[in-house]
XYZ file of C-alpha atoms in Angstrom:
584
model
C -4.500 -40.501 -12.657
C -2.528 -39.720 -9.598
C -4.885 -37.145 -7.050
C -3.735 -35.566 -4.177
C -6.162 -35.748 -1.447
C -7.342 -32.892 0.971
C -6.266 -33.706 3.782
C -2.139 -34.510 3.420
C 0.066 -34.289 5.965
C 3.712 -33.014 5.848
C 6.188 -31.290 8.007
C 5.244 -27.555 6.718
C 1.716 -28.442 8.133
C 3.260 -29.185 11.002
C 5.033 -25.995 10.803
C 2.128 -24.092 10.554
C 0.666 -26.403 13.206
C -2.481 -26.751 10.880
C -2.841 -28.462 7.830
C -3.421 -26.766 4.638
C -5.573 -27.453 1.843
C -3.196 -29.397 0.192
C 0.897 -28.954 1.297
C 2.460 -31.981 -0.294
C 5.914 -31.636 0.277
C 8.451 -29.391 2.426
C 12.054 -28.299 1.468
C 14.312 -26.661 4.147
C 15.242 -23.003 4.107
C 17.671 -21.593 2.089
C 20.531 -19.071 2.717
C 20.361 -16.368 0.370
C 22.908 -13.036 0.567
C 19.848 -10.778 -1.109
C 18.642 -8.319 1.222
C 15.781 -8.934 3.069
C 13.099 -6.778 1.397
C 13.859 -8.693 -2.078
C 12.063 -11.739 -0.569
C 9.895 -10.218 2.267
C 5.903 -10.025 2.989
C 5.534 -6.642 4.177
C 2.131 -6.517 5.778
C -0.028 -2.517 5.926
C -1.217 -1.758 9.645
C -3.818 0.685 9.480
C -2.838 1.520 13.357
C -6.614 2.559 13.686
C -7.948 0.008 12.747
C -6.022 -3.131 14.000
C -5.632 -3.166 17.584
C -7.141 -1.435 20.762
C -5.389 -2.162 23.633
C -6.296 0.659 26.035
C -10.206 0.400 25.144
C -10.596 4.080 23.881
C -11.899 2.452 20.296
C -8.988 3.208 18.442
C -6.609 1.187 17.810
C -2.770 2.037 19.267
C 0.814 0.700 19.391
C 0.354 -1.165 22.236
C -1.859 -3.274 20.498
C 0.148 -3.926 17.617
C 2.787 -5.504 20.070
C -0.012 -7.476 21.469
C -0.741 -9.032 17.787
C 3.337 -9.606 17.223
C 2.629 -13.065 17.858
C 0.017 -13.320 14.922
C 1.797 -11.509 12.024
C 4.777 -14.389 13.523
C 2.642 -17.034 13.069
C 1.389 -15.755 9.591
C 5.102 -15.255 8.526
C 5.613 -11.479 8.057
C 8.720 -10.211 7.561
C 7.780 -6.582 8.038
C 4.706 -3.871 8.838
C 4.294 -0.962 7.530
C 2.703 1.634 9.886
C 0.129 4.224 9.371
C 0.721 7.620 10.487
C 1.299 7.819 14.307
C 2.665 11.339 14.776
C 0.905 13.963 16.062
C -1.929 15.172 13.782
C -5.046 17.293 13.617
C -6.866 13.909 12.491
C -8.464 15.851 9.483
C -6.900 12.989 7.158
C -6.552 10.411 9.782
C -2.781 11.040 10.353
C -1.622 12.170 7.167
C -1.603 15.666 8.279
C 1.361 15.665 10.559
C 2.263 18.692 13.123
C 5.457 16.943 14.482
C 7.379 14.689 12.843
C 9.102 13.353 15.959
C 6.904 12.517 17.889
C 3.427 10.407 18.602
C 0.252 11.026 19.059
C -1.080 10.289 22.964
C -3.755 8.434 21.163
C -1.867 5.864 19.741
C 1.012 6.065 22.648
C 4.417 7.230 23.020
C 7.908 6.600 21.722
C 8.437 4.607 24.849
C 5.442 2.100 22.922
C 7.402 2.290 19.783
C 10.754 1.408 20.711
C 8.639 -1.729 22.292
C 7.428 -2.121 19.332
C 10.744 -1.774 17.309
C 12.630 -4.200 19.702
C 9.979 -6.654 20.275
C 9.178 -6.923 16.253
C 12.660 -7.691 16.051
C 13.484 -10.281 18.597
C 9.913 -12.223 16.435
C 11.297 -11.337 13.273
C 9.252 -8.960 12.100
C 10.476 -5.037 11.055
C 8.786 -2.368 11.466
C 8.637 0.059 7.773
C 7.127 3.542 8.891
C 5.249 5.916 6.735
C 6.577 9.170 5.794
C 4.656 12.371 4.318
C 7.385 14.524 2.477
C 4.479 16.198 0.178
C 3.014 18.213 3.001
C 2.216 18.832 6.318
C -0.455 19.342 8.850
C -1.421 23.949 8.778
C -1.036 23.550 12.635
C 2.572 22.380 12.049
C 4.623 24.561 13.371
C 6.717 25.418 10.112
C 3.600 26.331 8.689
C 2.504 28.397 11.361
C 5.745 30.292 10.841
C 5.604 30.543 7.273
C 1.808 31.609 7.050
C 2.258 34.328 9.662
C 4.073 36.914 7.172
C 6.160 36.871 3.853
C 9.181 37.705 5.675
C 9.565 35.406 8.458
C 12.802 32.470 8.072
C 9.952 29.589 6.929
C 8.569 31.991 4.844
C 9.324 30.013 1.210
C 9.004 26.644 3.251
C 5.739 26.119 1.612
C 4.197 27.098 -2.523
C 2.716 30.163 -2.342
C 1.488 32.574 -5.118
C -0.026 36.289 -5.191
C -2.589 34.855 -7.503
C -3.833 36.940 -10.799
C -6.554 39.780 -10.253
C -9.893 38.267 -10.865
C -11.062 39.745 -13.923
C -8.063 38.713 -15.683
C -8.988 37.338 -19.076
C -7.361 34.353 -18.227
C -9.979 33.047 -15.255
C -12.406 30.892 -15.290
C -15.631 30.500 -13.418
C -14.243 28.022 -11.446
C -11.319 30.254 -10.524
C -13.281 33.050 -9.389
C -15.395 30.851 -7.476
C -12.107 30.456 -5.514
C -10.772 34.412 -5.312
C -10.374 36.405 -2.252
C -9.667 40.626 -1.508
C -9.901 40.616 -5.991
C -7.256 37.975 -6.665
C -7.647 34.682 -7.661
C -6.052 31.382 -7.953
C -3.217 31.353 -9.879
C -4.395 28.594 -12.136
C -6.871 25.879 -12.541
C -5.443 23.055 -9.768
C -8.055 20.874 -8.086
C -7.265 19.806 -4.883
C -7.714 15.652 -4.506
C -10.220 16.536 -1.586
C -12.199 18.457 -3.560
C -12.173 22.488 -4.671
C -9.530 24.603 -5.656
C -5.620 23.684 -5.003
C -5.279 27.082 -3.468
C -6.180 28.636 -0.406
C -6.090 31.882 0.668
C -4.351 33.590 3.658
C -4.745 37.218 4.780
C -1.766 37.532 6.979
C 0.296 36.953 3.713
C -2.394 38.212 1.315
C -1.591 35.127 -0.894
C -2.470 31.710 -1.755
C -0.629 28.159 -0.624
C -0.750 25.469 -2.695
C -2.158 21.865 -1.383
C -2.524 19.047 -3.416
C -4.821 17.361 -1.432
C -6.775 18.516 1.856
C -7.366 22.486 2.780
C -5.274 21.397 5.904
C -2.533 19.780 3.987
C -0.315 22.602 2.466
C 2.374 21.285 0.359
C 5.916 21.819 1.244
C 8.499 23.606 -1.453
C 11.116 20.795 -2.015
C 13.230 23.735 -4.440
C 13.921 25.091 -1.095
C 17.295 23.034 0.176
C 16.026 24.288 3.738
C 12.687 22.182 3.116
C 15.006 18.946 1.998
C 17.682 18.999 5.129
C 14.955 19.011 7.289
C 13.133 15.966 6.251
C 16.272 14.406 5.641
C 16.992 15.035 9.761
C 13.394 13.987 10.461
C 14.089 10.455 8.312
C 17.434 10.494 10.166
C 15.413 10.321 13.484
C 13.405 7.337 12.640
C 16.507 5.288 11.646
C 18.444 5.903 14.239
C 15.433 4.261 16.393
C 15.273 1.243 14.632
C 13.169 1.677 11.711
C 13.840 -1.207 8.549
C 12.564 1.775 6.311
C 9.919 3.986 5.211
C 6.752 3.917 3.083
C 7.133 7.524 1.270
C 3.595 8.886 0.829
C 2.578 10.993 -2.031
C 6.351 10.750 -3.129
C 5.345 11.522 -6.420
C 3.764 15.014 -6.009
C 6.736 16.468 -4.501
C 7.061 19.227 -7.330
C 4.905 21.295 -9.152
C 5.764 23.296 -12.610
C 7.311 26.388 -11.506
C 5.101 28.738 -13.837
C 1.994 27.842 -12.538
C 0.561 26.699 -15.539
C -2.918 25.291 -15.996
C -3.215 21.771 -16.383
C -4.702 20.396 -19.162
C -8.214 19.386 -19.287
C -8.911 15.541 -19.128
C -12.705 16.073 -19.954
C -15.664 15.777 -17.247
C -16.125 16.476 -14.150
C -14.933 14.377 -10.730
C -16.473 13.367 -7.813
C -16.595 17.010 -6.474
C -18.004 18.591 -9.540
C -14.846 19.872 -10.202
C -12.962 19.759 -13.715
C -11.005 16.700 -14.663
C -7.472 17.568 -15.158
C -4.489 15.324 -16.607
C -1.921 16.446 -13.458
C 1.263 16.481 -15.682
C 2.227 19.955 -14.007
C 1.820 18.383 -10.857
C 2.667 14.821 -10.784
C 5.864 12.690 -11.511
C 8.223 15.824 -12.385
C 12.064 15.304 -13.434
C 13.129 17.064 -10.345
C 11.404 14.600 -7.908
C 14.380 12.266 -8.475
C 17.625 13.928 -7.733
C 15.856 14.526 -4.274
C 15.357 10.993 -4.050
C 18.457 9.607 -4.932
C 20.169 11.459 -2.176
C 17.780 10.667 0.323
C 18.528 7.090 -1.065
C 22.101 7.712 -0.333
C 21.270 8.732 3.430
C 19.392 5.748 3.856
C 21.723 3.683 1.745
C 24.339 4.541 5.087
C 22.308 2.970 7.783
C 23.413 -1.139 8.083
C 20.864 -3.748 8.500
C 19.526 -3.217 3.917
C 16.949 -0.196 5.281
C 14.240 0.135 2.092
C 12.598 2.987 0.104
C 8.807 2.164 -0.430
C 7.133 4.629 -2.807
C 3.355 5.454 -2.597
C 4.058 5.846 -7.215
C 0.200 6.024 -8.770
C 2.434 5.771 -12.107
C 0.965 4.219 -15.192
C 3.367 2.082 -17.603
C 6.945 0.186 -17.461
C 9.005 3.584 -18.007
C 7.376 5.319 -15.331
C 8.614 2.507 -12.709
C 11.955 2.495 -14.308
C 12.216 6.182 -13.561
C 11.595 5.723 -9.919
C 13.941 2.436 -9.538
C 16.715 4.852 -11.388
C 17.100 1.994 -13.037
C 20.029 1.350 -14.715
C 21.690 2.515 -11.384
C 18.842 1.532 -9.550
C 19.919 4.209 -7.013
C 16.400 5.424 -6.323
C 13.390 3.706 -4.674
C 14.038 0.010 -3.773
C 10.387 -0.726 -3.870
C 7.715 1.696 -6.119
C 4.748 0.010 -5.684
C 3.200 -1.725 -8.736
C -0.267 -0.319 -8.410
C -2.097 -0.830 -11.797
C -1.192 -4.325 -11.645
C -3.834 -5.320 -8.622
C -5.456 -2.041 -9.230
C -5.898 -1.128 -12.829
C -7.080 -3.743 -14.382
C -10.366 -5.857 -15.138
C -12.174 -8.583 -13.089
C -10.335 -12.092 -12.774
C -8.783 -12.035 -16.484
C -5.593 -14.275 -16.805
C -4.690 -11.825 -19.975
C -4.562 -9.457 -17.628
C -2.250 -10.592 -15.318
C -0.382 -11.991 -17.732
C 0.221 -8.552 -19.586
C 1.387 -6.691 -16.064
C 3.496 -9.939 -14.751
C 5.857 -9.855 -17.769
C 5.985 -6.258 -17.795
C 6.933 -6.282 -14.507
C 9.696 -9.233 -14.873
C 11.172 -7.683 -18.141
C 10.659 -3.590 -18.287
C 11.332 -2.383 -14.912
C 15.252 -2.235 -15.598
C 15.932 -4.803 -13.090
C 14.149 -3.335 -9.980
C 12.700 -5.619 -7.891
C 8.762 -5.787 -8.008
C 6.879 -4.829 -5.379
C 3.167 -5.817 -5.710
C -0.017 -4.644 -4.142
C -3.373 -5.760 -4.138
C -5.282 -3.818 -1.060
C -4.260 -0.709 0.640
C -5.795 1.728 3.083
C -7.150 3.874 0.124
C -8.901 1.219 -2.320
C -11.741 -1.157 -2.896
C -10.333 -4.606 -0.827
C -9.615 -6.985 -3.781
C -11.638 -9.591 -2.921
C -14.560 -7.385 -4.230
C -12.812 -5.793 -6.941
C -11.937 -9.483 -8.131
C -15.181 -11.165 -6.317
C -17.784 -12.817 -8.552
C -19.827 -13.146 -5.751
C -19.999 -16.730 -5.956
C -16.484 -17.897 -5.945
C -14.864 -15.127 -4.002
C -12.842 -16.513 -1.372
C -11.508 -18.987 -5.024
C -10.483 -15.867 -6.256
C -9.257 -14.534 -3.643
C -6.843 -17.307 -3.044
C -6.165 -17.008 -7.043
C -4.869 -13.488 -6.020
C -2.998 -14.437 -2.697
C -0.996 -16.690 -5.465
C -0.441 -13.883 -7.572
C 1.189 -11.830 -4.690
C 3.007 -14.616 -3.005
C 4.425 -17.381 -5.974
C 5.111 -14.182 -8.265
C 9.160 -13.038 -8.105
C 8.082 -10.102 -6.605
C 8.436 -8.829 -2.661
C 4.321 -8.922 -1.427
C 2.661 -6.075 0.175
C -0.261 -6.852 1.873
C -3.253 -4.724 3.901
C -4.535 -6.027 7.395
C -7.214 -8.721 6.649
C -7.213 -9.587 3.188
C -6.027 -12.705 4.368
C -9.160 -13.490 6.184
C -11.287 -12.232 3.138
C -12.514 -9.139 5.259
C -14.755 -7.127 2.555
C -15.444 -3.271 1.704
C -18.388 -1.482 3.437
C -19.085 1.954 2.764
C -21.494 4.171 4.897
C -24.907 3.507 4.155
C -25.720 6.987 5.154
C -23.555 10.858 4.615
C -24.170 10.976 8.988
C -22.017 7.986 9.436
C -19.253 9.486 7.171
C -15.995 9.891 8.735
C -12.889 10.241 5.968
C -13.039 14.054 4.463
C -13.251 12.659 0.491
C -16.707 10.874 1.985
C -17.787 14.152 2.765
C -17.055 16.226 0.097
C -17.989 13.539 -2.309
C -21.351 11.941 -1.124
C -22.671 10.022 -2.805
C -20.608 9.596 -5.741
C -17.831 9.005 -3.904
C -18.295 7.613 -0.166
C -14.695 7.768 0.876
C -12.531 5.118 2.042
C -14.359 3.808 5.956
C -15.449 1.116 3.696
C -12.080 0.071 4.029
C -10.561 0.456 6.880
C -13.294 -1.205 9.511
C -11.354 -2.656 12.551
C -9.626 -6.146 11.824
C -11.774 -9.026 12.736
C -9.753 -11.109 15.604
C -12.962 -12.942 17.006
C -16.691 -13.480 16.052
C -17.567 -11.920 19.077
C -18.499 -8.176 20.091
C -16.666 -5.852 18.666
C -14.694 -8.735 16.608
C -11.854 -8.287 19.464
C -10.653 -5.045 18.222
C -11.761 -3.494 21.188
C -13.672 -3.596 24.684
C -15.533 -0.555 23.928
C -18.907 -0.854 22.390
C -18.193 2.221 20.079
C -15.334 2.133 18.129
C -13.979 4.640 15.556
C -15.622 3.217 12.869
C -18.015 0.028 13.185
C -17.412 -3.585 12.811
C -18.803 -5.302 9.985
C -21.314 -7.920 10.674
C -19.346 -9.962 8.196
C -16.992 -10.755 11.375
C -19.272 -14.176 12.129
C -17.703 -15.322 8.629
C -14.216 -14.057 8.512
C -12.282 -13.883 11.806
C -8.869 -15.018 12.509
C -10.163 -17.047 15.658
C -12.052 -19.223 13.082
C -9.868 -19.170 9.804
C -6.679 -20.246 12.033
C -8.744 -23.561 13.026
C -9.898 -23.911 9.371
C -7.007 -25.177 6.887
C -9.784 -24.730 3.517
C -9.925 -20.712 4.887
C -8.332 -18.201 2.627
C -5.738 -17.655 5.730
C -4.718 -21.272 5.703
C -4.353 -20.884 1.938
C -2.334 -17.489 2.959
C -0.381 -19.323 5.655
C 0.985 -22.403 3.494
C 1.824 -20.235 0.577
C 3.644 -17.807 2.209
C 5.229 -20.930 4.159
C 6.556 -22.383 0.577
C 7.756 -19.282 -0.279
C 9.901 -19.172 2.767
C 10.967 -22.926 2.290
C 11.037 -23.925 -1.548
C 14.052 -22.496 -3.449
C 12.420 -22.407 -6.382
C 10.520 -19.907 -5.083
C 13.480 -17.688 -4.144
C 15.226 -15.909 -6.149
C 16.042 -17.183 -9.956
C 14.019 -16.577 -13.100
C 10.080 -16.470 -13.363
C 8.776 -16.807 -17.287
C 5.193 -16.703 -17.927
C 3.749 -20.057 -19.950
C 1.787 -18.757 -22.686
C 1.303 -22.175 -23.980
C -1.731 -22.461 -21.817
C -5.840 -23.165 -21.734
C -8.260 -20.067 -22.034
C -8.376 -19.175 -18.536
C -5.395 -20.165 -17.189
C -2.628 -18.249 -15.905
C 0.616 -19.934 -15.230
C 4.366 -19.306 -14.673
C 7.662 -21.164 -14.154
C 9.869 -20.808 -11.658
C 13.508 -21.317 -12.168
C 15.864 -21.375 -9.422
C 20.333 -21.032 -10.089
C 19.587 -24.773 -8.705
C 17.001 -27.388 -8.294
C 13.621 -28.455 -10.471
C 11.931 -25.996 -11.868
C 8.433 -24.856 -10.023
C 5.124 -24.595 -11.853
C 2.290 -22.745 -10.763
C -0.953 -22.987 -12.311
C -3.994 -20.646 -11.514
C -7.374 -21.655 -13.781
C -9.097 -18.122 -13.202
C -12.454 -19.884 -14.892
C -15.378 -21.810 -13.588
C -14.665 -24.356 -16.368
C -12.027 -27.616 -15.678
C -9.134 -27.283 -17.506
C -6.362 -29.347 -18.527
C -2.900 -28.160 -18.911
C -0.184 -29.993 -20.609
C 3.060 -31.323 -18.668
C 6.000 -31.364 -20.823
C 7.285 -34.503 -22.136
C 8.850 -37.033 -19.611
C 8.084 -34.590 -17.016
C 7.920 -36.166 -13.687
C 5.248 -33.290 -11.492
C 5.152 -33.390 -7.892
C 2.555 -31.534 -6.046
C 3.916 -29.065 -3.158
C 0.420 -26.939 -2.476
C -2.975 -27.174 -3.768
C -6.652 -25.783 -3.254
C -9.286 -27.790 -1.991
C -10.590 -28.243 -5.302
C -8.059 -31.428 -5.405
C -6.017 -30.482 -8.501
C -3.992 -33.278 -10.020
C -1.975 -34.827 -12.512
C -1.248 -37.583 -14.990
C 2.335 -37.353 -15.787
C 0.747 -35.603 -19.102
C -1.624 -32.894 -17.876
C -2.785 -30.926 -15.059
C -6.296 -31.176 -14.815
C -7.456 -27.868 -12.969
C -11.245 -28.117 -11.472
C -12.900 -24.377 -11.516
C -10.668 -22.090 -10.098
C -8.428 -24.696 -8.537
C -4.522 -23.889 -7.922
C -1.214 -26.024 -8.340
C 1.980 -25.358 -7.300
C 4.482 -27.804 -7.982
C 7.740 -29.099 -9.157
C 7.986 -29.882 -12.790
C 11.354 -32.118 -12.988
């Protein structure tokens, strides 16, 4: 039985200037005409939360430059930014009042053209997020439109007279809701909590927001509404930008009637009525308005890329949104019930969403996503709480060997966890407030990254940051995992390294092996040229063995600790050990 040991040395380690659990062999890069974003790690900057550089306690632009030469070193291709603009802060940003602009706390469009030209000049583009759905009430269009039903912004926004409030057709949780003897128009629940409607007295009517009080949605029927963000998107490329992140892109439209949704059966977080938000979710209209903005975008040189926030369930869904067969719509809807709709650590699972994925999306390119700003960080959702930094390199696999482009959240490749308030006191997102306890919000996930073991895990030189640093830091820091190669970031490091490096892991054909032990998950790779790559996940705390096909001559290129090997027959796969190989 041939082994590969430990600690190998090739020149990708060298590359990497560490050596990696197991890199076995190197290939050279390979020129590919596909655009960028087809191959690319795009990498999630919660701008709060990553790097202080003026000592305030929140992070800022300034220190995202600073940490350029990190997300080199790691091999990003692009970040994705958090909101930046100016804001009211109720949502942390997501509540803009000018789109053209940022906010003194984070810095000033002197510190992101820095940012723009310095990513580039290291490789790395910069992907900024976008609210269409809504903006901030102190934006001034609002301001405008909420001032009288007359004014030029006046049907910038959704607004309704409401029904009178002993009209048969309310509910008790509508008149809960009603102002001056009118109330809501319909049975909406806001994602924050309450009612979708609020009322205002200057207009004697209500405005619709889909998710925070503060958030009123805009009314994308109104062309006025659509040239306008198209001028604001227009802005951002003509800085620089590689693309945008469209938030809420989904929820742009709402059923013209006002009709109540129907009833999904409980109550939520909020102790509001469950609703199934067909009226107000993933409407036919959404993607004409898309497609042209595509078109815009589709102008700029330099392959600029759609990135949809799309909470859609199911393989037509995604089609939809690609415009698939044109594929004249997003580039990249995120897949988000494959890393967050499923079980624990089941390879039938994955197995189910990966070939969905590679066979009913009607040839768009997959984006997947594991951790975001707004979710559980997988390594708990996945965690066994024995072998979870195992799993968690089982999952880095998933996202990085897969044929799909990898979206990834600052720190889950240093294994940082989820840690909700303890307390309602120390609450600061909104839903943690209005949902306490059964729903704590999202802090738990967006604690400062951990640079250092040190105070304040090098986020910041003020001893009270935003939100605080979890104690966890003494285990996973960057300072510690970069001089580790068994860490989960060396394991992040060398795969994304073979990804760059090995054409079969660029481009070609992926087919899921079904052929396989209980508790395995495993793919091929096929490249237009060159051996065939296998990778191999055991997802079990059981060995496995996994047969080779005949006369197959396997050469290792990256494995786990756990010293996975081969026979020329079989794989044999300790407890949650990983190969990646060629299979010639």
């Amino acid at each position: 039985m041939a082994s590969f040991p430990y600690r190998c040395r090739h020149l990708l380690a060298a590359m990497l200037m560490l050596t990696p659990p197991c890199l076995v062999a190197a290939a050279s890069s390979v020129e590919t005409n596909q655009p960028w974003w087809k191959r690319a790690v795009i990498y999630e900057v919660y701008v709060r939360s990553f790097q202080d550089a003026d000592g305030d306690g929140l992070g800022d632009l300034r220190g995202v430059v600073d940490r350029l030469p990190y997300l080199q070193r790691l091999g990003v291709d692009a970040i994705w930014l958090t909101p930046f603009y100016p804001s009211p802060q109720v949502d942390f940003g997501y509540d803009i009042s000018d789109y053209r602009s940022i906010d003194p706390r984070f810095g000033s469009l002197a510190n992101f053209d820095r940012l723009v030209a310095e990513g580039n000049r290291r490789g790395v583009r910069v992907i900024v997020d976008l609210v269409l759905n809504h903006t901030s009430d102190q934006h001034p269009w609002f301001r405008e439109s909420a001032s009288s039903r007359d004014n030029p912004r006046a049907d910038w926004y959704v607004w309704s007279d409401g029904v009178p409030v002993d009209a048969p057709s309310v509910d008790a949780v509508q008149r809960r809701f009603a102002h001056e003897g009118r109330a809501p128009p319909n049975n909406w629940t806001s994602g924050f909590g309450g009612s979708a409607w609020e009322w205002v007295p200057a207009r004697r009517q209500f405005y619709y927001h889909r998710f925070y009080r503060q958030q009123p949605d805009l009314n994308w029927r109104n062309p006025a509404v659509e040239r306008a963000m198209t001028d604001v998107m227009r802005f951002w490329l003509d800085r620089g930008v590689a693309g945008f992140r469209l938030d809420a892109v989904t929820s742009l439209f709402e059923d013209p009637a006002l009709r109540d949704e129907p009833a999904a059966g409980g109550l939520d977080a909020f102790g509001m009525p469950k609703l199934r938000h067909v009226l107000t979710d993933d409407l036919p209209e959404e993607h004409a308005v898309i497609r042209r903005l595509r078109a815009m975008v589709d102008r700029y040189s330099g392959s600029r890329v759609l990135i949809g926030e799309t909470w859609v369930d199911g393989a037509a869904s995604m089609r939809r949104w690609y415009g698939a067969p044109a594929l004249d719509e997003l580039q990249l809807p995120m897949d988000t019930v494959l890393g967050f709709g499923g079980p624990r650590y089941s390879p039938d699972w994955f197995r189910r969403r990966l070939r969905e994925a590679q066979t009913g999306f009607g040839g768009g390119q997959p984006l997947f996503v594991f951790d975001n700003h707004d979710t559980e960080r997988s390594i708990d959702k996945f965690a066994d709480g024995v072998h979870d930094i195992a799993i968690a390199k089982g999952i880095a696999t998933i996202l990085y060997a897969s044929q799909a482009t990898a979206l990834t959240y600052y720190g889950a490749e240093i294994g940082m966890r989820t840690r909700p308030p303890l307390r309602r006191e120390d609450v600061r997102d909104p839903i943690g407030l209005a949902g306490w306890p059964q729903d704590k919000g999202r802090d738990g996930e967006r604690r400062p990254m951990q640079w250092t073991a040190g105070a304040q895990a090098g986020f910041t030189t003020n001893p009270s940051p935003w939100l605080p640093v979890d104690p966890d830091r003494a285990r996973a820091n960057v300072a510690s995992e970069e001089a580790d190669p068994a860490s989960l970031l060396g394991w992040t490091k060398a795969l994304i390294a073979l990804r760059r490096s090995e054409p079969g892991l660029q481009g070609g054909t992926m087919t899921l092996l079904d052929t396989v032990p209980p508790g395995v998950l495993a793919w091929q790779r096929l490249p237009g040229r060159g051996p065939r790559i296998w990778v191999a996940i055991n997802m079990s705390a059981v060995a496995q063995d996994m047969a080779l096909p005949a006369g197959a001559k396997p050469h290792a290129l990256l494995t786990t600790e756990a010293a996975a090997s081969h026979d020329g027959r079989a794989l044999h796969l300790p407890p949650f050990a990983i190969w990646i190989g060629r299979v010639g």
